[in-house]
Each structure stands twice: as structure tokens, then as C-alpha cells.
Coordinates of N, CA and C in Angstrom, one line a residue:
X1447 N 14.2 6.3 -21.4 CA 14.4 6.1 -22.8 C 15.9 6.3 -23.2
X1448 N 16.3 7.7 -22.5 CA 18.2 7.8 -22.4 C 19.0 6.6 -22.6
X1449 N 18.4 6.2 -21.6 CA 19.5 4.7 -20.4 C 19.3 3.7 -21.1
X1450 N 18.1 3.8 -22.1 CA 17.4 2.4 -23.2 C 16.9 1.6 -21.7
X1451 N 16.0 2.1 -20.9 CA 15.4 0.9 -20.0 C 14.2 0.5 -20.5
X1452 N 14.1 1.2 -21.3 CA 12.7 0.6 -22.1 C 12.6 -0.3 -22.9
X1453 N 13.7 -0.5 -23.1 CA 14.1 -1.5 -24.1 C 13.6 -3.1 -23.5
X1454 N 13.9 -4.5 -24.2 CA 13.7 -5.4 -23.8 C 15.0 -5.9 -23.4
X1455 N 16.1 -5.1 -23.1 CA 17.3 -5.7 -22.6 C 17.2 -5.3 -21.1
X1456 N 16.5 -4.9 -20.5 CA 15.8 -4.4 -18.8 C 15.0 -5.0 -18.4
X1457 N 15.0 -5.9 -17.5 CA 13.4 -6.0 -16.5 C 13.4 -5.3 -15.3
X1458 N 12.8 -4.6 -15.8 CA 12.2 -3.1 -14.9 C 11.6 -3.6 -13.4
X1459 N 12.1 -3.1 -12.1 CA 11.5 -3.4 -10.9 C 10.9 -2.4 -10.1
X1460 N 9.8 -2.3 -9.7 CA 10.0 -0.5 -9.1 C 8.8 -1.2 -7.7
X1461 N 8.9 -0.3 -6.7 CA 7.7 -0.3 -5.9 C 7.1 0.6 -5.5
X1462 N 6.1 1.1 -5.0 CA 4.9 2.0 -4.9 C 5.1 3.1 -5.2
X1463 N 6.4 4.2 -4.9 CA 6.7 4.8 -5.1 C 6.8 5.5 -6.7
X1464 N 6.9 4.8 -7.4 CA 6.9 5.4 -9.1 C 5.2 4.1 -9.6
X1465 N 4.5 4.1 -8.8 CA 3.0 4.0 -9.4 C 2.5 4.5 -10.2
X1466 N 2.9 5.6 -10.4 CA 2.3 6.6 -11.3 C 3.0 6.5 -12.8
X1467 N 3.9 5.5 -13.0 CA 4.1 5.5 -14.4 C 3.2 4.0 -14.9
X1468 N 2.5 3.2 -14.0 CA 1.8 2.4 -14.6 C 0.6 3.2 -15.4
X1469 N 0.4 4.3 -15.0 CA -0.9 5.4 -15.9 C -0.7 6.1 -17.1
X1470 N 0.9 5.9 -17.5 CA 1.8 6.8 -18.3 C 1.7 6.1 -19.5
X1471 N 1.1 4.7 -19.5 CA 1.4 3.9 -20.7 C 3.2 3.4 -21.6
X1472 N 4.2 4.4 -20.9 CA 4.8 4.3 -21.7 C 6.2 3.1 -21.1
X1473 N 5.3 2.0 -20.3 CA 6.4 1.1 -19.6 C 7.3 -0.1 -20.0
X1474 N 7.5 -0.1 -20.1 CA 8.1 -1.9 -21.0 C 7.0 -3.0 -20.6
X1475 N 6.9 -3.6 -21.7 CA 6.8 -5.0 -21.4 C 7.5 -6.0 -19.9
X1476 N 7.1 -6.4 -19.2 CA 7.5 -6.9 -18.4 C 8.0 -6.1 -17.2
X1477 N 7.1 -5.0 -16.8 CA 7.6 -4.0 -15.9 C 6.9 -4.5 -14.7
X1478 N 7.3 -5.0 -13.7 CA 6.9 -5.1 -12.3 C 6.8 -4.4 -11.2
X1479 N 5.8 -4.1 -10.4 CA 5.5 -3.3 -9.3 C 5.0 -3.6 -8.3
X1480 N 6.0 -3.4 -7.2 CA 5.6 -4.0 -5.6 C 4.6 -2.7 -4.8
X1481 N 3.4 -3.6 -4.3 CA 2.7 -2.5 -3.8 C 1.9 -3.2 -2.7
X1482 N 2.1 -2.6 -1.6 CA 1.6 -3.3 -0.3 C 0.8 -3.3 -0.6
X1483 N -0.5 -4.2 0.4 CA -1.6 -4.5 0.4 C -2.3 -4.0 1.3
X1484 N -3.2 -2.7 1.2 CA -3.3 -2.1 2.5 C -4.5 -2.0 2.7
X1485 N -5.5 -3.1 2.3 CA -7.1 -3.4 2.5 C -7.6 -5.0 3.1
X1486 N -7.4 -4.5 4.2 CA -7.8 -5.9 4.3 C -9.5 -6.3 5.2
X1487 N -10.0 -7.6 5.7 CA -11.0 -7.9 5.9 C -12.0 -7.0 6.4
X1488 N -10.8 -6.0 7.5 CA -11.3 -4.7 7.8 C -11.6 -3.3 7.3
X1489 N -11.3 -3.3 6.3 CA -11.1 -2.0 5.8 C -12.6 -1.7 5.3
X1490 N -13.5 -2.1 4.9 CA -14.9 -1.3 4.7 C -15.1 -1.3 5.8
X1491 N -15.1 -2.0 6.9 CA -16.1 -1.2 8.8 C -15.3 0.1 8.4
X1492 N -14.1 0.0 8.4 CA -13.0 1.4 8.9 C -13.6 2.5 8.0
X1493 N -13.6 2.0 6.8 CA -14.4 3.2 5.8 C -15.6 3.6 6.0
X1494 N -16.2 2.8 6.6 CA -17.6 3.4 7.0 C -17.5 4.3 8.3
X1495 N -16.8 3.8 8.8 CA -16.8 4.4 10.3 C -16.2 5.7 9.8
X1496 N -15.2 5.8 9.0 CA -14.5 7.1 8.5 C -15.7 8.1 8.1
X1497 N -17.0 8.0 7.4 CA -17.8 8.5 6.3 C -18.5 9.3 7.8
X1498 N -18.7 8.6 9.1 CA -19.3 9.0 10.3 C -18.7 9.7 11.1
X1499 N -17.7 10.1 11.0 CA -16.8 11.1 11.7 C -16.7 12.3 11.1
X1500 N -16.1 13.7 11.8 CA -16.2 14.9 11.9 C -15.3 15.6 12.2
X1501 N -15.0 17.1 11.9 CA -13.5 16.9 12.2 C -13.4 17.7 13.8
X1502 N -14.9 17.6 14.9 CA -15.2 17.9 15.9 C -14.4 16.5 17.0
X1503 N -14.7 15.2 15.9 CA -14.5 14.4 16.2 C -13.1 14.0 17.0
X1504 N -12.0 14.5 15.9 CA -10.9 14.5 15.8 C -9.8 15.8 16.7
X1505 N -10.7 17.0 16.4 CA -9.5 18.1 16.9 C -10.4 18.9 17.3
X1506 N -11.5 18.5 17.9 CA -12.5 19.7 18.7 C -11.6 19.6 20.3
X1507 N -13.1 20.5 20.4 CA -12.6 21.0 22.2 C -11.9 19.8 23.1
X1508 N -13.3 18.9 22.7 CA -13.4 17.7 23.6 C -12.1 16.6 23.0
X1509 N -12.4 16.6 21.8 CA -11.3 15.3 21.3 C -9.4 16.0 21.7
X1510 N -9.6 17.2 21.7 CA -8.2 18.2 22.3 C -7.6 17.8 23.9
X1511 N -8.9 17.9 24.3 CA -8.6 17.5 26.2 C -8.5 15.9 25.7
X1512 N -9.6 15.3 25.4 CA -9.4 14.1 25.8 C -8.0 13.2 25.0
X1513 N -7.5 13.3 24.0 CA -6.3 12.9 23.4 C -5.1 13.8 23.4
X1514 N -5.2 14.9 24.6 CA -3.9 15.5 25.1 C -3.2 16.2 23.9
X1515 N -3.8 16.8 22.9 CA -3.0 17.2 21.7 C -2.3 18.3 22.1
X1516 N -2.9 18.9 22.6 CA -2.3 20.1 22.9 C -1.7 20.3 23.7
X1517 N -0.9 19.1 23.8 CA 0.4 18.5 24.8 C 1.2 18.2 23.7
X1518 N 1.3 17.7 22.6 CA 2.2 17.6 21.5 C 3.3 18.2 21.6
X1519 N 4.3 17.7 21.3 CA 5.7 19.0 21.2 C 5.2 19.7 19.8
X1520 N 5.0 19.4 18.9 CA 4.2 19.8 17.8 C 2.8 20.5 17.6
X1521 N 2.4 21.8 18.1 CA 0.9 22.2 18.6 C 0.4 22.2 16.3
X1522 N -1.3 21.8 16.7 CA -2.0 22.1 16.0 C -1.4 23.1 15.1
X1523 N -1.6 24.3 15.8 CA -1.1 25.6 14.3 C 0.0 25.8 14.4
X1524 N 1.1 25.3 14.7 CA 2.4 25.0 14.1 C 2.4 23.9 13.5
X1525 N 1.7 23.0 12.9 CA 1.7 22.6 11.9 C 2.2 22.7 10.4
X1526 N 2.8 21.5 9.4 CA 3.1 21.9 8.2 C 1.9 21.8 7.4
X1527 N 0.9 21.3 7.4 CA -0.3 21.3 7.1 C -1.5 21.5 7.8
X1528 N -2.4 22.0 6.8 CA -3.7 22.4 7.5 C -4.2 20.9 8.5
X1529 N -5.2 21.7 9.1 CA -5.8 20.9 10.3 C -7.3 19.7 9.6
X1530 N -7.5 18.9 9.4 CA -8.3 18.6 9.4 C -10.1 18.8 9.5
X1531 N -10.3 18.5 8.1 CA -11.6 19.3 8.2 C -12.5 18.3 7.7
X1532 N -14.3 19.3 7.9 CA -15.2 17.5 7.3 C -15.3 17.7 5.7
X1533 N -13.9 18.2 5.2 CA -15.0 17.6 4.0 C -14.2 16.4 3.8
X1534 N -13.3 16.2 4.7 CA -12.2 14.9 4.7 C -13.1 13.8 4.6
X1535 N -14.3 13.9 6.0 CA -14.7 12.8 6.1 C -16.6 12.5 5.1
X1536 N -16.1 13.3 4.0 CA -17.5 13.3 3.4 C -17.8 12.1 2.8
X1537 N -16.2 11.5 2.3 CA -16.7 10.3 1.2 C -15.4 8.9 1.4
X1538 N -15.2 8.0 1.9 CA -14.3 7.5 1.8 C -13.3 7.2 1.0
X1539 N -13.8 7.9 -0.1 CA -12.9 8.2 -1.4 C -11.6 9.3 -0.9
X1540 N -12.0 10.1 0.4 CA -10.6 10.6 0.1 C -10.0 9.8 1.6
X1541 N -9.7 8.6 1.8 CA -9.4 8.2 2.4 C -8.0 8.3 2.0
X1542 N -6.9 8.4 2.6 CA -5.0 8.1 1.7 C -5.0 7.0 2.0
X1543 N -4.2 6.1 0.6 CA -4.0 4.9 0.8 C -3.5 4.3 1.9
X1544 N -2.5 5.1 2.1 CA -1.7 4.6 3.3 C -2.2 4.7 4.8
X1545 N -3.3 5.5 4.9 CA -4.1 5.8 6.3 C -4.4 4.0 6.9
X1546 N -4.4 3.1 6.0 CA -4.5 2.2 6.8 C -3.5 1.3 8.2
X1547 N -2.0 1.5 7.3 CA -1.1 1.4 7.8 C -1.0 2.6 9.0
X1548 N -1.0 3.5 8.9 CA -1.0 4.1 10.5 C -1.7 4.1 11.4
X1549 N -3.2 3.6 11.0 CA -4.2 3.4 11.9 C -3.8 2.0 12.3
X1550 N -3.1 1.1 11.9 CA -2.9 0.1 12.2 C -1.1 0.0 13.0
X1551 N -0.4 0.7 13.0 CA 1.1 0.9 13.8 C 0.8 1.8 14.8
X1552 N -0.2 2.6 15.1 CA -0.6 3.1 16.0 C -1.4 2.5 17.2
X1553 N -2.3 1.2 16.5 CA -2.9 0.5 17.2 C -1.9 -0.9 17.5
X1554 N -1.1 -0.8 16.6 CA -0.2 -2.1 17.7 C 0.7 -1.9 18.8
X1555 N 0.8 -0.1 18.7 CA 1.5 0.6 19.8 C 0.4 0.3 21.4
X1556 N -0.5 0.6 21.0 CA -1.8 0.6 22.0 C -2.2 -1.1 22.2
X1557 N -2.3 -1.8 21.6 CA -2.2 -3.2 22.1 C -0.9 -4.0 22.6
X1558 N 0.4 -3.4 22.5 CA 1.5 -3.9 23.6 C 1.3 -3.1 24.7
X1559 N 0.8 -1.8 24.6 CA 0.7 -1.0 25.9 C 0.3 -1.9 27.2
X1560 N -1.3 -2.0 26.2 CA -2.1 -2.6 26.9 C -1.7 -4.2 27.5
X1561 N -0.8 -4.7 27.4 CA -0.9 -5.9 27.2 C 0.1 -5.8 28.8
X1562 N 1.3 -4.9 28.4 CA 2.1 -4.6 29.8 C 1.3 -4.0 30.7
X1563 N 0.1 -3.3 30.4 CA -1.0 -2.7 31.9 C -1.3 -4.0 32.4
X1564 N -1.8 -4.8 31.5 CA -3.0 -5.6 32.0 C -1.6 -6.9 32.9
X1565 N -0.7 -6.9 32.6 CA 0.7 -7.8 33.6 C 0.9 -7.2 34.6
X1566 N 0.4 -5.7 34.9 CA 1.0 -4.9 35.9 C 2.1 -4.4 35.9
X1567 N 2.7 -4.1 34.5 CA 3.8 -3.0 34.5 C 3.4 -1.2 34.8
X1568 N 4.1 -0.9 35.1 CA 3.9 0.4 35.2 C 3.7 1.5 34.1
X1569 N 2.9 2.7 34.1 CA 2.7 3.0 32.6 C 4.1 3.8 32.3
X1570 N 5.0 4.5 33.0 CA 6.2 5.0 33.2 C 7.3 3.8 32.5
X1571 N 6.8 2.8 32.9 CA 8.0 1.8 32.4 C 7.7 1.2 31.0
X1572 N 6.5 1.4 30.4 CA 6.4 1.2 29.1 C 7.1 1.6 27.9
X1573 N 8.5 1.4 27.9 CA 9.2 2.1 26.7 C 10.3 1.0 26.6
X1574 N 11.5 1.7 26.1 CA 12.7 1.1 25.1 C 12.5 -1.0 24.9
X1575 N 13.0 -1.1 25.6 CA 13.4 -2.6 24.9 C 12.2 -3.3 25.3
X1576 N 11.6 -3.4 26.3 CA 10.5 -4.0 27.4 C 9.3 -4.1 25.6
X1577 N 8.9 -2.7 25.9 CA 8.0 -2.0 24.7 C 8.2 -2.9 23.4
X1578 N 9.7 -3.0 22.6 CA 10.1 -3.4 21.6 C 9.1 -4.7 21.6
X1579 N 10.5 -5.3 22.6 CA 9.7 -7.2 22.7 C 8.2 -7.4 22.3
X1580 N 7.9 -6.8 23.2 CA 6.4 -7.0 23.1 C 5.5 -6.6 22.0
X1581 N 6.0 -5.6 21.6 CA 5.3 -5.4 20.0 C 5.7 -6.6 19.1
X1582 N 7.1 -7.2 19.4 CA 7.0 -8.0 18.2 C 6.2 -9.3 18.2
X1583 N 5.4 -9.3 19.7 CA 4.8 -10.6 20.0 C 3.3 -10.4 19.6
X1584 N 2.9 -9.0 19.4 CA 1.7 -8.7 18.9 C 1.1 -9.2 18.0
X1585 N -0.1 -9.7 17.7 CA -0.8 -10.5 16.8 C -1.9 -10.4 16.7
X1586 N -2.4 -9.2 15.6 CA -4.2 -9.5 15.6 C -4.7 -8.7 13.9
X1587 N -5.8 -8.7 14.2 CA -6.6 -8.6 12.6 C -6.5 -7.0 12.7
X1588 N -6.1 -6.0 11.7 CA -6.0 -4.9 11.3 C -6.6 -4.4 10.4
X1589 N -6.9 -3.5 9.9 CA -7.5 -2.4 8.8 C -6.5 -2.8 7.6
X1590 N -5.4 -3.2 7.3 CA -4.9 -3.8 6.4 C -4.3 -4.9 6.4
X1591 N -5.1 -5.9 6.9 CA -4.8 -7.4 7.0 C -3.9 -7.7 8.2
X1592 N -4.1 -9.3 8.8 CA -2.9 -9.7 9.8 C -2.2 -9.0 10.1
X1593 N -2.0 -8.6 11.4 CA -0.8 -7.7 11.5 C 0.1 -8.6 12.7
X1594 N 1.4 -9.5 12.1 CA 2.2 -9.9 13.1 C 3.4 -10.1 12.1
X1595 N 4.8 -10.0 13.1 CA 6.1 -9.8 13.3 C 6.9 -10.6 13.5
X1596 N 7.9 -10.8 12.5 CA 8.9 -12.3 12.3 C 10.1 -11.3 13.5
X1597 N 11.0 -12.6 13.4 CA 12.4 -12.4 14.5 C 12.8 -11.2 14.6
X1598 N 13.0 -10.2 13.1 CA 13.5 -9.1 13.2 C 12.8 -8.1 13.3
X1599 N 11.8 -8.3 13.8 CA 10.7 -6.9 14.2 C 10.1 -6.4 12.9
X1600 N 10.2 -7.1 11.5 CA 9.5 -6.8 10.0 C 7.8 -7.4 10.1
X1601 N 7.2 -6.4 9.6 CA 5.4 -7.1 9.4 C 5.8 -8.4 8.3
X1602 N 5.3 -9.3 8.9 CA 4.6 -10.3 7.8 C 3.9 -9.7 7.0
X1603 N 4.1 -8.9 5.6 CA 3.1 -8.2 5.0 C 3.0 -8.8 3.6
X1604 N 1.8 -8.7 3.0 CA 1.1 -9.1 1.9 C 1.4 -8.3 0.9
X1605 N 1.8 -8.2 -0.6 CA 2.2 -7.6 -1.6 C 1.6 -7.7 -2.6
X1606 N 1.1 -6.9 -3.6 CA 0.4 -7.1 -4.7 C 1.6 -7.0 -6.0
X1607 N 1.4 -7.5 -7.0 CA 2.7 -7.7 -7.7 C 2.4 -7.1 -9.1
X1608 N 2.1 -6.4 -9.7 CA 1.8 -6.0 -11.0 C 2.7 -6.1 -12.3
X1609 N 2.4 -7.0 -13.3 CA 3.2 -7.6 -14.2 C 2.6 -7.1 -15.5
X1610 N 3.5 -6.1 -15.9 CA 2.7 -5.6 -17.7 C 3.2 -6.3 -18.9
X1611 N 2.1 -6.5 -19.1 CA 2.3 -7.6 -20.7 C 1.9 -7.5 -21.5
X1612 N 1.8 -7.6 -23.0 CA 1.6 -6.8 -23.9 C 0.2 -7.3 -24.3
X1613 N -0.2 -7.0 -25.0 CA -1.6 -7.2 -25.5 C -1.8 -7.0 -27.0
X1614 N -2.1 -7.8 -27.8 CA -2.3 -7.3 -29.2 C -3.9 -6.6 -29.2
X1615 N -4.1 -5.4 -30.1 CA -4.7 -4.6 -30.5 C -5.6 -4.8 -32.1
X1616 N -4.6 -4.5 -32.6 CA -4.6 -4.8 -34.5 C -3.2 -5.1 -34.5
X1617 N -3.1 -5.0 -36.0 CA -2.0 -5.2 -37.1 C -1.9 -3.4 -37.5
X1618 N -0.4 -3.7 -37.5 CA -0.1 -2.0 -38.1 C -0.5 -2.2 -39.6
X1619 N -1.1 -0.9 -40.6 CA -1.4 -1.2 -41.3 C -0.1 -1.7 -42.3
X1620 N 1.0 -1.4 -42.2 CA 1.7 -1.6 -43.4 C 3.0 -2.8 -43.2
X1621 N 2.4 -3.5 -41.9 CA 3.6 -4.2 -41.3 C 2.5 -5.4 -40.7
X1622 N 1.7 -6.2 -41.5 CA 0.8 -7.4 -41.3 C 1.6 -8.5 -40.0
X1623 N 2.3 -8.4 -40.5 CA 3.3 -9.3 -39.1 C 3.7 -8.6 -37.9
X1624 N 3.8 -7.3 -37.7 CA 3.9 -6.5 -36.5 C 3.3 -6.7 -35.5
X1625 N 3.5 -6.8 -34.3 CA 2.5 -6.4 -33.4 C 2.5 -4.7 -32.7
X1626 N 1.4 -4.6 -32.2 CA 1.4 -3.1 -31.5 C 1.5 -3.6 -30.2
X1627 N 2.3 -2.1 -29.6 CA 2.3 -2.4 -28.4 C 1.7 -1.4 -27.4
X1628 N 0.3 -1.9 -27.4 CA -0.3 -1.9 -26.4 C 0.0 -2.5 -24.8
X1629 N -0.5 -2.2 -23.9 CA -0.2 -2.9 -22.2 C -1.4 -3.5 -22.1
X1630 N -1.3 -4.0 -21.2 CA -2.7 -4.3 -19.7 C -1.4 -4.9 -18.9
X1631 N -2.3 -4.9 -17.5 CA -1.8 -5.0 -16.1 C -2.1 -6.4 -15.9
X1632 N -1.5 -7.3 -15.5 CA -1.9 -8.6 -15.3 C -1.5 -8.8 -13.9
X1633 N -2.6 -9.0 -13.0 CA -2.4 -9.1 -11.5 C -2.1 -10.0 -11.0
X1634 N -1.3 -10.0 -10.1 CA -0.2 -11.3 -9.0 C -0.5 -10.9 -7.5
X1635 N -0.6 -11.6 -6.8 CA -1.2 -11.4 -4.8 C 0.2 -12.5 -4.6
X1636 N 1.6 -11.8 -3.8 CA 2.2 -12.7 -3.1 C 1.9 -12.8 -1.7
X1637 N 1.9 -13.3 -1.1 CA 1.6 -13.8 0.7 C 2.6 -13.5 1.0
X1638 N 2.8 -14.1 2.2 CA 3.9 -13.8 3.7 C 5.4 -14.2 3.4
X1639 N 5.4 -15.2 2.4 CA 6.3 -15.8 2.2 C 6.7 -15.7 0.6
X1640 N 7.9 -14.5 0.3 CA 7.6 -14.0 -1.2 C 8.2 -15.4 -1.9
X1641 N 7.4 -15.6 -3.0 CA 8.0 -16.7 -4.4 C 8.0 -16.2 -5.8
X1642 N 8.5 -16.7 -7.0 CA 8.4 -16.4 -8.1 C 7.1 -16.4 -8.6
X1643 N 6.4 -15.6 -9.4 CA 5.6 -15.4 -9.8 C 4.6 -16.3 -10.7
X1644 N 3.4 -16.3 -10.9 CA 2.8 -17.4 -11.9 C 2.6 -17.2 -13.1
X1645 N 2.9 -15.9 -13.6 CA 2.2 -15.4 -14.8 C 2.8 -15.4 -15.8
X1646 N 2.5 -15.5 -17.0 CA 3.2 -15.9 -18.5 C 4.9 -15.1 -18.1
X1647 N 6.1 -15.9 -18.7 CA 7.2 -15.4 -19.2 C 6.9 -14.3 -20.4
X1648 N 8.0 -13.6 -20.5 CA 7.9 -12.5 -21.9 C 7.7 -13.8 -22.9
X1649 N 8.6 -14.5 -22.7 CA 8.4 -15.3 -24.2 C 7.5 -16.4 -24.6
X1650 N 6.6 -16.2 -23.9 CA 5.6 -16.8 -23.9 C 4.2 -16.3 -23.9
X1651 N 4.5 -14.6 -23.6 CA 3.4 -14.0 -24.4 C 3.9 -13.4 -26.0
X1652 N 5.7 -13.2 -26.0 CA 5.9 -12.5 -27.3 C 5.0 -13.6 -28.3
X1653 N 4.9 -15.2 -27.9 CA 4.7 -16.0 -28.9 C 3.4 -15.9 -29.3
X1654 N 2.4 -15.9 -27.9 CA 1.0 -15.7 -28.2 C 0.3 -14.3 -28.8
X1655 N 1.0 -13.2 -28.7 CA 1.2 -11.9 -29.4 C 1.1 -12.4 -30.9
X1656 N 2.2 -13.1 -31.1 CA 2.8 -13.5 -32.7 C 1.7 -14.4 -33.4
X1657 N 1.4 -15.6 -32.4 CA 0.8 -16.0 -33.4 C -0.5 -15.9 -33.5
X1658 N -1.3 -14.6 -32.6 CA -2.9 -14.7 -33.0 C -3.0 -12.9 -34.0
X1659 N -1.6 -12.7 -34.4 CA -1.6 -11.9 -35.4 C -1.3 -12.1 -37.1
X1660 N -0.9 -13.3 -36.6 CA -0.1 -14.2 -38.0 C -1.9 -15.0 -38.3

């Protein structure tokens, strides 16, 4: 409000990061917000499968030997946070958004792996540039949609676009021609290849504001 960004002389851009002021009500008209898309065809198996797991699953005896943690240069209780527990996996509700994306960069790590075992590279030789290439050639269905990689090693990623627009409510009482300014979120899905958006211009909702008040 200092900087007057709230004003209508701003169109406001922000991404995932300041999410939290689309809850705040207090955004401009025409405030835009880029927010990955991190559910895709897979993501209810994954949540279910999450609701079935334990945290015996993950950091017991057995999952300790068999996933080498305690080979980590990072051990368990030197940790910056606590260890994993079940009430994590009680409800998929506390899934973090972003848990999809690392179940899914972790698995495209393990499908280039795999891809140089199965050519007969050495497991020793699986790293720097060899490694690179070959992740960028990776291509398969993920926990948050398509996962494949243009020339410069970037995901082809899908974005959700959030466009706030004003909404008439009432009439102020003492200003018949006023509008109030109310929000709603008017939702936009861009694909692989970003474009201009479809949804009303400001001035084309200021008008419909105007005239179903008049």
C-alpha cells in the first residue's frame, strides 16, 4: 500500500511463493499468480499408497539397511528436523504440496540410472555429464504430470495461472453507482508452451461491474 501497488496503476505478478496473500483478501484487481501444477493423473494411487505406509516403512531397522541411510553424510539425528513419524502418514491431507516434485526428481534420477545399467554402463560410471544427457532424454508419467526435458535440461512443466477479478457484491449504501470491491479467483491452466491468457481484461470486467450495478 506504501509503494501504491495496490493501486490500478500495477499489474501485480507473483509466484507460489507469496500464495498466501491470495487468502488475505487485500490484492488488487488483476493480481496474477504462477503456481506449478503438482497433481497429476498419478497423484491419488500416490496418496493412497502414502495413507498405507508407516514410519517403520521409511526409517525402521529394515528400511535403514536396506536404503543405506545410515550411510548419509547427513545421519538421521543430526538432522535439522524431526524424523518422520505415522501420524504423517494418517491422512493424505498432510501430504506437502511439493512432495510430489521430489518423489518425482528422485525417480527420474533412478530411471536414467537405470537406463545406463540396462546399456551396460558401469554403476561407478554413472555420474557428471554421461548422467546429465541422459536425464534430459528421460520421458515418463509422474505423480505430478509428464515428466520430460526441453534442450536446456528445464521440465516441460504445466502452470496454473490465478487471475483476481473483481466481483460485485451490492451497492454502497450512499454511493448507488459505486461498486464494492470484493475478489474471486478466476482460474487459467497454461500447458507446455506458455501463452497469453483467456480471461476477461480489467476493462472488461470494470464495465460488467458497472453496468449490472447501474
Amino acid at each position: 500500500e506504501e509503494e501504491l501497488l495496490s493501486s490500478m496503476t500495477f499489474q501485480v505478478l507473483a509466484s507460489e511463493a507469496l500464495s498466501y496473500t491470495i487468502l488475505r483478501g487485500d490484492v488488487p484487481a488483476g493480481y496474477m499468480w504462477f503456481s506449478p501444477v503438482n497433481k497429476g493423473a498419478l497423484y491419488e494411487r500416490f496418496s493412497t499408497m502414502w495413507t498405507k505406509m508407516s514410519a517403520a516403512a521409511v526409517i525402521g531397522d529394515a528400511a535403514r539397511e536396506r536404503y543405506g541411510i545410515d550411510l548419509f553424510k547427513v545421519g538421521l539425528s543430526e538432522g535439522t528436523v524431526e524424523p518422520i513419524n505415522d501420524e504423517a502418514f494418517e491422512s493424505a491431507e498432510n501430504l506437502i504440496p511439493n512432495l510430489s516434485f521430489l518423489f518425482d526428481a528422485v525417480y527420474t534420477f533412478t530411471m536414467a540410472a537405470n537406463s545406463l545399467l540396462n546399456t551396460g554402463t558401469a554403476l561407478e560410471d554413472i555420474k557428471g555429464s554421461l548422467l546429465l544427457s541422459t536425464l534430459r532424454l528421460t520421458n515418463f508419467t509422474g505423480i505430478s504430470g509428464p515428466i520430460s526435458f526441453d534442450e536446456n535440461g528445464d521440465r516441460l512443466a504445466h502452470y496454473n495461472i490465478w487471475n483476481v477479478q473483481p466481483v460485485v457484491r451490492r451497492r454502497l449504501e450512499n454511493s448507488p453507482s459505486d461498486v464494492r470491491g470484493d475478489f474471486e479467483h478466476t482460474f487459467e491452466n497454461w500447458g507446455q508452451t506458455p501463452g497469453p491468457g483467456t480471461g476477461r481484461s480489467l476493462e472488461d470486467a470494470a464495465s460488467e461491474a458497472v453496468q449490472s450495478v447501474v
